[in-house]
Amino acid sequence: MYSRMCSTCLDNDCVLYMTICGVLLCRFLVVGLFYGTIFYNLPTGTEQSAYTNRLNIIFFSITLLAFAHVETIPMIFISRRIFREKRALLYDALPYWGSLWLPQLPILFLEVVIYCSIVYFMVGFKNTFGSFIFFVYICYIGSLAGFFVCQTLAAMSTTSQMAINLMPLLLLFSMAFSGYLIYIAELPHWLGSWAQYLSYVRWCFQALVLNEFLGNSQLPEGSIYIHTLSFEHQTDYECGSYMLLIIGILASFQSIHYSYSRHYCF
């Protein structure tokens, strides 16, 4: 009986998400080609543009992947209509809760792979297989972080419009303390001492900057920019680990949604 509940909820949400899956994948294909064309074959050496343009495309990529999940918020509210059948004892809260995010994981991965495969090689990032895989990995967990932020906002909001309005505020906070808009070392102490650690955009941005600039013989001044950004205190893999911790925290916030579903039935 319980497995039938899980299967039914997943089937309903899979149908819901698959209706826009093609549109989402095409969007990342188009945006990847657009960014790749703008930043095509960036120069190397000691030119300032070789470094600043790489920082630009890295930051734009992260914010794109983080903000791209706003359209999933209304779909969560649509799926709540299915869960109201719990009153007829057809569904339990746990299968419904799992169906909200499980069907999305492979779609998110495909989106990231399509985007990264286009942008990485058109831009001319570090030409090693390991660096490319790490680029995809960081972009994927950054995308997951943005997705779980949207899910948490939807769980805590009474209307989809409220959640959509809150999302830019949280993203702006994360962007402001990423080290891109203002260097971390130049932040006021009362802000820099804590806000930078809560920014998931910062950890993704730092990981990808280190991945591109460290050990890259074509960018001999990479260490200077790393020091300017105050990114020399953690390695790229440590940043990836911090991102996994943030995703774990965000995912745990989903228990709010589960608890609310279980006790109030929307």
GROMACS .gro file of C-alpha atoms in nm:
model
  266
    1MET     CA    1   0.000   0.000   0.000
    2TYR     CA    2   0.275   0.244   0.098
    3SER     CA    3   0.477   0.167  -0.215
    4ARG     CA    4   0.166   0.237  -0.422
    5MET     CA    5   0.137   0.580  -0.257
    6CYS     CA    6   0.501   0.658  -0.344
    7SER     CA    7   0.457   0.537  -0.701
    8THR     CA    8   0.140   0.740  -0.754
    9CYS     CA    9   0.288   1.062  -0.615
   10LEU     CA   10   0.604   1.022  -0.820
   11ASP     CA   11   0.406   0.946  -1.135
   12ASN     CA   12   0.195   1.258  -1.090
   13ASP     CA   13   0.491   1.486  -1.028
   14CYS     CA   14   0.699   1.326  -1.304
   15VAL     CA   15   0.422   1.403  -1.553
   16LEU     CA   16   0.407   1.758  -1.419
   17TYR     CA   17   0.782   1.816  -1.452
   18MET     CA   18   0.823   1.635  -1.783
   19THR     CA   19   0.579   1.878  -1.945
   20ILE     CA   20   0.838   2.155  -1.907
   21CYS     CA   21   1.154   1.942  -1.915
   22GLY     CA   22   1.219   2.004  -2.283
   23VAL     CA   23   1.173   2.378  -2.240
   24LEU     CA   24   1.416   2.386  -1.947
   25LEU     CA   25   1.684   2.190  -2.132
   26CYS     CA   26   1.647   2.409  -2.441
   27ARG     CA   27   1.679   2.716  -2.223
   28PHE     CA   28   2.016   2.605  -2.088
   29LEU     CA   29   2.127   2.510  -2.437
   30VAL     CA   30   2.043   2.858  -2.568
   31VAL     CA   31   2.190   3.042  -2.268
   32GLY     CA   32   2.504   2.828  -2.285
   33LEU     CA   33   2.553   2.917  -2.651
   34PHE     CA   34   2.480   3.282  -2.574
   35TYR     CA   35   2.737   3.304  -2.292
   36GLY     CA   36   2.983   3.093  -2.488
   37THR     CA   37   2.959   3.330  -2.785
   38ILE     CA   38   3.008   3.640  -2.572
   39PHE     CA   39   3.308   3.497  -2.386
   40TYR     CA   40   3.438   3.288  -2.674
   41ASN     CA   41   3.801   3.177  -2.657
   42LEU     CA   42   3.917   3.414  -2.382
   43PRO     CA   43   4.280   3.527  -2.401
   44THR     CA   44   4.552   3.397  -2.172
   45GLY     CA   45   4.875   3.544  -2.043
   46THR     CA   46   4.898   3.859  -1.831
   47GLU     CA   47   4.621   4.067  -1.990
   48GLN     CA   48   4.372   4.191  -1.734
   49SER     CA   49   4.078   4.083  -1.951
   50ALA     CA   50   4.201   3.723  -1.937
   51TYR     CA   51   4.126   3.722  -1.565
   52THR     CA   52   3.833   3.960  -1.524
   53ASN     CA   53   3.631   3.800  -1.804
   54ARG     CA   54   3.687   3.457  -1.652
   55LEU     CA   55   3.563   3.588  -1.319
   56ASN     CA   56   3.259   3.736  -1.497
   57ILE     CA   57   3.153   3.418  -1.674
   58ILE     CA   58   3.208   3.209  -1.361
   59PHE     CA   59   2.991   3.440  -1.152
   60PHE     CA   60   2.721   3.469  -1.420
   61SER     CA   61   2.707   3.091  -1.450
   62ILE     CA   62   2.660   3.041  -1.077
   63THR     CA   63   2.384   3.303  -1.046
   64LEU     CA   64   2.208   3.161  -1.352
   65LEU     CA   65   2.203   2.810  -1.207
   66ALA     CA   66   2.098   2.937  -0.864
   67PHE     CA   67   1.813   3.154  -0.990
   68ALA     CA   68   1.690   2.918  -1.261
   69HIS     CA   69   1.460   2.725  -1.027
   70VAL     CA   70   1.213   3.000  -0.949
   71GLU     CA   71   0.972   2.849  -1.201
   72THR     CA   72   0.948   2.534  -0.984
   73ILE     CA   73   0.778   2.729  -0.704
   74PRO     CA   74   0.433   2.754  -0.872
   75MET     CA   75   0.455   2.385  -0.960
   76ILE     CA   76   0.488   2.298  -0.591
   77PHE     CA   77   0.162   2.476  -0.521
   78ILE     CA   78  -0.002   2.296  -0.814
   79SER     CA   79   0.110   1.960  -0.674
   80ARG     CA   80  -0.047   2.044  -0.340
   81ARG     CA   81  -0.387   1.988  -0.495
   82ILE     CA   82  -0.291   1.622  -0.533
   83PHE     CA   83  -0.200   1.595  -0.170
   84ARG     CA   84  -0.540   1.719  -0.056
   85GLU     CA   85  -0.661   1.369  -0.139
   86LYS     CA   86  -0.487   1.264   0.181
   87ARG     CA   87  -0.811   1.348   0.352
   88ALA     CA   88  -0.954   1.048   0.171
   89LEU     CA   89  -0.659   0.841   0.305
   90LEU     CA   90  -0.514   0.796  -0.042
   91TYR     CA   91  -0.173   0.952   0.027
   92ASP     CA   92   0.063   1.003   0.316
   93ALA     CA   93   0.287   1.307   0.366
   94LEU     CA   94   0.620   1.130   0.310
   95PRO     CA   95   0.552   1.005  -0.048
   96TYR     CA   96   0.420   1.349  -0.142
   97TRP     CA   97   0.723   1.523   0.009
   98GLY     CA   98   0.969   1.297  -0.175
   99SER     CA   99   0.787   1.344  -0.504
  100LEU     CA  100   0.852   1.719  -0.489
  101TRP     CA  101   1.227   1.689  -0.540
  102LEU     CA  102   1.323   1.337  -0.651
  103PRO     CA  103   1.196   1.377  -1.012
  104GLN     CA  104   1.391   1.702  -1.039
  105LEU     CA  105   1.738   1.566  -0.960
  106PRO     CA  106   1.810   1.401  -1.300
  107ILE     CA  107   1.663   1.704  -1.480
  108LEU     CA  108   1.893   1.937  -1.287
  109PHE     CA  109   2.190   1.719  -1.373
  110LEU     CA  110   2.108   1.724  -1.745
  111GLU     CA  111   2.067   2.101  -1.736
  112VAL     CA  112   2.407   2.147  -1.574
  113VAL     CA  113   2.584   1.902  -1.807
  114ILE     CA  114   2.440   2.069  -2.117
  115TYR     CA  115   2.529   2.417  -1.998
  116CYS     CA  116   2.878   2.332  -1.871
  117SER     CA  117   2.971   2.126  -2.179
  118ILE     CA  118   2.899   2.425  -2.401
  119VAL     CA  119   3.038   2.708  -2.190
  120TYR     CA  120   3.351   2.536  -2.058
  121PHE     CA  121   3.502   2.457  -2.398
  122MET     CA  122   3.377   2.764  -2.584
  123VAL     CA  123   3.524   2.996  -2.321
  124GLY     CA  124   3.853   2.810  -2.311
  125PHE     CA  125   3.880   2.720  -1.944
  126LYS     CA  126   4.167   2.505  -1.815
  127ASN     CA  127   4.207   2.220  -2.063
  128THR     CA  128   4.217   1.919  -1.829
  129PHE     CA  129   3.953   1.652  -1.782
  130GLY     CA  130   3.971   1.672  -1.402
  131SER     CA  131   3.910   2.048  -1.405
  132PHE     CA  132   3.607   2.005  -1.630
  133ILE     CA  133   3.455   1.735  -1.408
  134PHE     CA  134   3.510   1.954  -1.102
  135PHE     CA  135   3.346   2.247  -1.286
  136VAL     CA  136   3.038   2.033  -1.355
  137TYR     CA  137   3.035   1.906  -0.996
  138ILE     CA  138   3.043   2.254  -0.841
  139CYS     CA  139   2.781   2.386  -1.083
  140TYR     CA  140   2.555   2.093  -1.000
  141ILE     CA  141   2.573   2.135  -0.623
  142GLY     CA  142   2.526   2.511  -0.671
  143SER     CA  143   2.217   2.436  -0.876
  144LEU     CA  144   2.096   2.200  -0.603
  145ALA     CA  145   2.146   2.472  -0.343
  146GLY     CA  146   1.931   2.715  -0.542
  147PHE     CA  147   1.670   2.444  -0.594
  148PHE     CA  148   1.644   2.364  -0.223
  149VAL     CA  149   1.622   2.734  -0.140
  150CYS     CA  150   1.318   2.759  -0.368
  151GLN     CA  151   1.168   2.445  -0.216
  152THR     CA  152   1.216   2.577   0.137
  153LEU     CA  153   1.063   2.914   0.050
  154ALA     CA  154   0.764   2.739  -0.106
  155ALA     CA  155   0.721   2.527   0.206
  156MET     CA  156   0.722   2.834   0.432
  157SER     CA  157   0.499   3.056   0.213
  158THR     CA  158   0.123   3.062   0.184
  159THR     CA  159   0.122   3.166  -0.183
  160SER     CA  160   0.356   3.111  -0.474
  161GLN     CA  161   0.386   3.486  -0.531
  162MET     CA  162   0.517   3.533  -0.179
  163ALA     CA  163   0.786   3.269  -0.233
  164ILE     CA  164   0.882   3.413  -0.573
  165ASN     CA  165   0.921   3.761  -0.420
  166LEU     CA  166   1.145   3.629  -0.140
  167MET     CA  167   1.379   3.435  -0.369
  168PRO     CA  168   1.557   3.741  -0.521
  169LEU     CA  169   1.621   3.879  -0.171
  170LEU     CA  170   1.798   3.561  -0.059
  171LEU     CA  171   1.992   3.539  -0.383
  172LEU     CA  172   2.096   3.905  -0.353
  173PHE     CA  173   2.227   3.836  -0.003
  174SER     CA  174   2.428   3.540  -0.129
  175MET     CA  175   2.562   3.738  -0.426
  176ALA     CA  176   2.657   4.040  -0.216
  177PHE     CA  177   2.892   3.838   0.004
  178SER     CA  178   3.038   3.616  -0.265
  179GLY     CA  179   3.354   3.820  -0.312
  180TYR     CA  180   3.260   3.928  -0.664
  181LEU     CA  181   3.061   4.249  -0.610
  182ILE     CA  182   3.287   4.359  -0.325
  183TYR     CA  183   3.607   4.193  -0.212
  184ILE     CA  184   3.568   3.993   0.108
  185ALA     CA  185   3.862   4.174   0.268
  186GLU     CA  186   3.684   4.507   0.212
  187LEU     CA  187   3.360   4.406   0.384
  188PRO     CA  188   3.284   4.581   0.715
  189HIS     CA  189   3.400   4.361   1.000
  190TRP     CA  190   3.054   4.331   1.151
  191LEU     CA  191   2.933   4.182   0.819
  192GLY     CA  192   3.240   4.004   0.686
  193SER     CA  193   3.291   3.808   1.007
  194TRP     CA  194   2.980   3.597   0.945
  195ALA     CA  195   2.785   3.679   0.625
  196GLN     CA  196   3.045   3.543   0.383
  197TYR     CA  197   3.017   3.196   0.534
  198LEU     CA  198   2.641   3.180   0.473
  199SER     CA  199   2.672   3.264   0.102
  200TYR     CA  200   2.645   2.950  -0.109
  201VAL     CA  201   2.726   3.161  -0.416
  202ARG     CA  202   3.056   3.254  -0.248
  203TRP     CA  203   3.165   2.890  -0.202
  204CYS     CA  204   3.075   2.799  -0.560
  205PHE     CA  205   3.245   3.109  -0.695
  206GLN     CA  206   3.560   3.049  -0.490
  207ALA     CA  207   3.578   2.681  -0.585
  208LEU     CA  208   3.554   2.757  -0.958
  209VAL     CA  209   3.803   3.045  -0.940
  210LEU     CA  210   4.055   2.820  -0.765
  211ASN     CA  211   3.983   2.543  -1.013
  212GLU     CA  212   4.064   2.775  -1.305
  213PHE     CA  213   4.347   2.990  -1.169
  214LEU     CA  214   4.549   2.748  -0.954
  215GLY     CA  215   4.816   2.552  -1.139
  216ASN     CA  216   4.722   2.706  -1.474
  217SER     CA  217   5.043   2.783  -1.661
  218GLN     CA  218   4.847   2.993  -1.913
  219LEU     CA  219   4.739   3.231  -1.635
  220PRO     CA  220   5.067   3.318  -1.457
  221GLU     CA  221   4.908   3.594  -1.247
  222GLY     CA  222   4.628   3.375  -1.118
  223SER     CA  223   4.770   3.368  -0.765
  224ILE     CA  224   4.754   3.749  -0.750
  225TYR     CA  225   4.382   3.749  -0.822
  226ILE     CA  226   4.324   3.467  -0.575
  227HIS     CA  227   4.495   3.674  -0.306
  228THR     CA  228   4.298   3.987  -0.403
  229LEU     CA  229   3.973   3.795  -0.368
  230SER     CA  230   4.089   3.650  -0.032
  231PHE     CA  231   4.040   3.299  -0.168
  232GLU     CA  232   4.378   3.161  -0.063
  233HIS     CA  233   4.260   3.034   0.276
  234GLN     CA  234   4.061   2.735   0.144
  235THR     CA  235   4.123   2.486  -0.133
  236ASP     CA  236   3.874   2.421  -0.411
  237TYR     CA  237   3.786   2.083  -0.259
  238GLU     CA  238   3.722   2.240   0.081
  239CYS     CA  239   3.483   2.484  -0.084
  240GLY     CA  240   3.304   2.188  -0.244
  241SER     CA  241   3.276   2.025   0.098
  242TYR     CA  242   3.127   2.341   0.249
  243MET     CA  243   2.873   2.345  -0.033
  244LEU     CA  244   2.768   1.991   0.049
  245LEU     CA  245   2.719   2.101   0.411
  246ILE     CA  246   2.502   2.392   0.301
  247ILE     CA  247   2.297   2.162   0.078
  248GLY     CA  248   2.252   1.927   0.373
  249ILE     CA  249   2.123   2.213   0.586
  250LEU     CA  250   1.889   2.331   0.311
  251ALA     CA  251   1.766   1.977   0.253
  252SER     CA  252   1.699   1.939   0.625
  253PHE     CA  253   1.477   2.247   0.604
  254GLN     CA  254   1.255   2.035   0.382
  255SER     CA  255   1.147   1.859   0.702
  256ILE     CA  256   0.948   2.178   0.766
  257HIS     CA  257   0.751   2.100   0.453
  258TYR     CA  258   0.709   1.737   0.554
  259SER     CA  259   0.594   1.831   0.904
  260TYR     CA  260   0.351   2.087   0.769
  261SER     CA  261   0.215   1.835   0.519
  262ARG     CA  262   0.171   1.571   0.784
  263HIS     CA  263  -0.021   1.782   1.033
  264TYR     CA  264  -0.213   2.038   0.831
  265CYS     CA  265  -0.284   1.882   0.489
  266PHE     CA  266  -0.248   2.224   0.328
   0.00000   0.00000   0.00000
